[in-house]
Amino acid sequence: MKNILVLCTGNSCRSQIAEGYLRHFAGNKATIYSAGIETHGVNPKAIQVMAEDDIDISHHSSNNVDEYVNIPFDYVITVCDNAKENCPYFPTKAQRFHFNFPDPAKATGTPDEVMNEFRRVRDMIKDYSRNFINQNLSN
């Protein structure tokens, strides 16, 4: 069983979506965690767009990376440049991955335009998560 940590700035949108999809695609091959260098709570719009794709993240919590310092991670995925650059020293032998997804929480416009940005980012993260699991946990 592999341990995977997804890191973002506030653990509210991108890392929560990635946690949901990684858990979905990994099945029983991995334990998935997500955390932030800060905690901002799970964004209701992230919960909504994931529910549209039949993934329930409403039970997720926003966690600080310090809470997981004693877990032996195999993979650490940063999903924003800020987390990659500002993550405190995290003692791990984990293989590190990075992809800078746009922050849907910063979307502006009409409510429909904002939700469309959440969906666009969700779909990007879904593709990334599926490919990550296929490439790293296919055994």
Tab-separated table of C-alpha atoms in Angstrom:
chain	number	residue	atom	x	y	z
A	1	MET	CA	0.000	0.000	0.000
A	2	LYS	CA	1.428	3.362	-1.088
A	3	ASN	CA	0.969	6.675	0.752
A	4	ILE	CA	0.326	9.721	-1.415
A	5	LEU	CA	0.219	13.329	-0.187
A	6	VAL	CA	-1.233	16.160	-2.274
A	7	LEU	CA	-0.034	19.622	-1.210
A	8	CYS	CA	-1.479	23.024	-2.028
A	9	THR	CA	-1.557	26.453	-0.433
A	10	GLY	CA	-4.809	26.316	1.537
A	11	ASN	CA	-6.026	22.720	1.087
A	12	SER	CA	-9.402	24.031	-0.038
A	13	CYS	CA	-9.808	23.393	-3.796
A	14	ARG	CA	-7.115	21.866	-5.988
A	15	SER	CA	-5.637	19.470	-3.432
A	16	GLN	CA	-9.120	18.440	-2.270
A	17	ILE	CA	-10.198	17.682	-5.842
A	18	ALA	CA	-6.957	15.772	-6.450
A	19	GLU	CA	-7.427	13.787	-3.228
A	20	GLY	CA	-10.912	12.799	-4.380
A	21	TYR	CA	-9.798	11.670	-7.821
A	22	LEU	CA	-6.598	9.957	-6.677
A	23	ARG	CA	-8.606	8.004	-4.112
A	24	HIS	CA	-11.145	7.096	-6.813
A	25	PHE	CA	-8.553	5.924	-9.349
A	26	ALA	CA	-6.193	4.249	-6.856
A	27	GLY	CA	-8.840	2.141	-5.181
A	28	ASN	CA	-7.134	-0.016	-2.554
A	29	LYS	CA	-3.615	0.501	-3.969
A	30	ALA	CA	-2.920	3.688	-1.983
A	31	THR	CA	-3.896	5.822	0.969
A	32	ILE	CA	-4.416	9.401	-0.154
A	33	TYR	CA	-3.916	12.488	2.012
A	34	SER	CA	-4.131	16.179	1.191
A	35	ALA	CA	-2.792	19.150	3.085
A	36	GLY	CA	-1.898	22.795	2.764
A	37	ILE	CA	0.817	25.049	4.007
A	38	GLU	CA	-2.198	26.897	5.460
A	39	THR	CA	-5.772	25.685	6.028
A	40	HIS	CA	-8.700	27.503	4.462
A	41	GLY	CA	-11.503	24.931	4.780
A	42	VAL	CA	-12.943	22.912	1.906
A	43	ASN	CA	-14.410	25.201	-0.754
A	44	PRO	CA	-18.162	24.542	-1.261
A	45	LYS	CA	-17.777	24.991	-5.030
A	46	ALA	CA	-15.122	22.245	-5.092
A	47	ILE	CA	-17.560	19.959	-3.262
A	48	GLN	CA	-20.271	20.897	-5.776
A	49	VAL	CA	-18.247	20.248	-8.953
A	50	MET	CA	-16.959	16.944	-7.607
A	51	ALA	CA	-20.526	15.865	-6.768
A	52	GLU	CA	-21.418	16.596	-10.401
A	53	ASP	CA	-18.887	13.855	-11.282
A	54	ASP	CA	-20.199	11.486	-8.573
A	55	ILE	CA	-17.212	11.970	-6.240
A	56	ASP	CA	-18.176	12.947	-2.685
A	57	ILE	CA	-15.588	15.132	-0.954
A	58	SER	CA	-18.062	16.733	1.457
A	59	HIS	CA	-16.512	14.762	4.347
A	60	HIS	CA	-12.971	16.013	3.615
A	61	SER	CA	-11.240	18.335	6.059
A	62	SER	CA	-8.649	21.019	5.469
A	63	ASN	CA	-5.367	19.850	7.021
A	64	ASN	CA	-1.986	21.423	7.625
A	65	VAL	CA	1.072	19.643	6.247
A	66	ASP	CA	2.564	19.534	9.759
A	67	GLU	CA	-0.128	17.005	10.755
A	68	TYR	CA	1.455	14.399	8.460
A	69	VAL	CA	5.131	14.745	9.319
A	70	ASN	CA	5.326	11.180	10.683
A	71	ILE	CA	3.708	9.413	7.717
A	72	PRO	CA	6.169	7.701	5.326
A	73	PHE	CA	4.960	9.036	1.980
A	74	ASP	CA	5.901	7.330	-1.262
A	75	TYR	CA	4.736	10.250	-3.399
A	76	VAL	CA	4.226	13.953	-2.718
A	77	ILE	CA	2.371	15.938	-5.372
A	78	THR	CA	2.322	19.739	-5.222
A	79	VAL	CA	-0.555	21.205	-7.219
A	80	CYS	CA	0.417	24.876	-7.103
A	81	ASP	CA	3.669	26.798	-7.401
A	82	ASN	CA	3.136	28.513	-4.046
A	83	ALA	CA	3.086	25.189	-2.188
A	84	LYS	CA	6.119	23.944	-4.095
A	85	GLU	CA	8.116	27.079	-3.279
A	86	ASN	CA	6.895	27.662	0.284
A	87	CYS	CA	6.380	24.210	1.698
A	88	PRO	CA	8.241	23.954	4.990
A	89	TYR	CA	10.978	21.345	5.168
A	90	PHE	CA	9.194	18.056	4.948
A	91	PRO	CA	11.438	15.099	5.823
A	92	THR	CA	10.541	12.418	3.332
A	93	LYS	CA	12.121	10.041	0.887
A	94	ALA	CA	9.019	10.401	-1.256
A	95	GLN	CA	9.228	10.873	-4.960
A	96	ARG	CA	8.069	14.415	-5.688
A	97	PHE	CA	5.798	15.550	-8.500
A	98	HIS	CA	4.541	19.008	-9.408
A	99	PHE	CA	1.832	20.472	-11.609
A	100	ASN	CA	0.704	24.076	-11.256
A	101	PHE	CA	-3.070	23.971	-11.697
A	102	PRO	CA	-4.934	27.306	-11.952
A	103	ASP	CA	-6.712	28.303	-8.744
A	104	PRO	CA	-10.466	28.181	-9.440
A	105	ALA	CA	-11.143	30.067	-6.200
A	106	LYS	CA	-9.654	33.145	-7.888
A	107	ALA	CA	-12.097	32.963	-10.811
A	108	THR	CA	-14.146	36.082	-11.482
A	109	GLY	CA	-17.261	36.772	-13.510
A	110	THR	CA	-20.845	35.632	-13.316
A	111	PRO	CA	-21.738	32.686	-11.079
A	112	ASP	CA	-21.910	30.479	-14.201
A	113	GLU	CA	-18.469	31.650	-15.366
A	114	VAL	CA	-16.960	30.927	-11.950
A	115	MET	CA	-18.502	27.439	-11.855
A	116	ASN	CA	-17.260	26.770	-15.385
A	117	GLU	CA	-13.729	27.593	-14.229
A	118	PHE	CA	-14.124	25.164	-11.320
A	119	ARG	CA	-15.260	22.506	-13.822
A	120	ARG	CA	-12.359	23.250	-16.177
A	121	VAL	CA	-9.797	22.879	-13.379
A	122	ARG	CA	-11.609	19.815	-12.020
A	123	ASP	CA	-11.311	18.130	-15.409
A	124	MET	CA	-7.600	18.978	-15.634
A	125	ILE	CA	-7.010	17.472	-12.194
A	126	LYS	CA	-9.097	14.411	-13.086
A	127	ASP	CA	-6.924	13.728	-16.153
A	128	TYR	CA	-3.724	14.301	-14.181
A	129	SER	CA	-4.895	12.017	-11.353
A	130	ARG	CA	-5.912	9.208	-13.709
A	131	ASN	CA	-2.563	9.396	-15.512
A	132	PHE	CA	-0.618	9.570	-12.241
A	133	ILE	CA	-2.243	6.407	-10.904
A	134	ASN	CA	-1.845	4.583	-14.242
A	135	GLN	CA	1.851	5.490	-14.435
A	136	ASN	CA	2.813	4.972	-10.787
A	137	LEU	CA	0.468	2.367	-9.331
A	138	SER	CA	-0.316	0.144	-12.297
A	139	ASN	CA	1.262	-2.981	-10.761
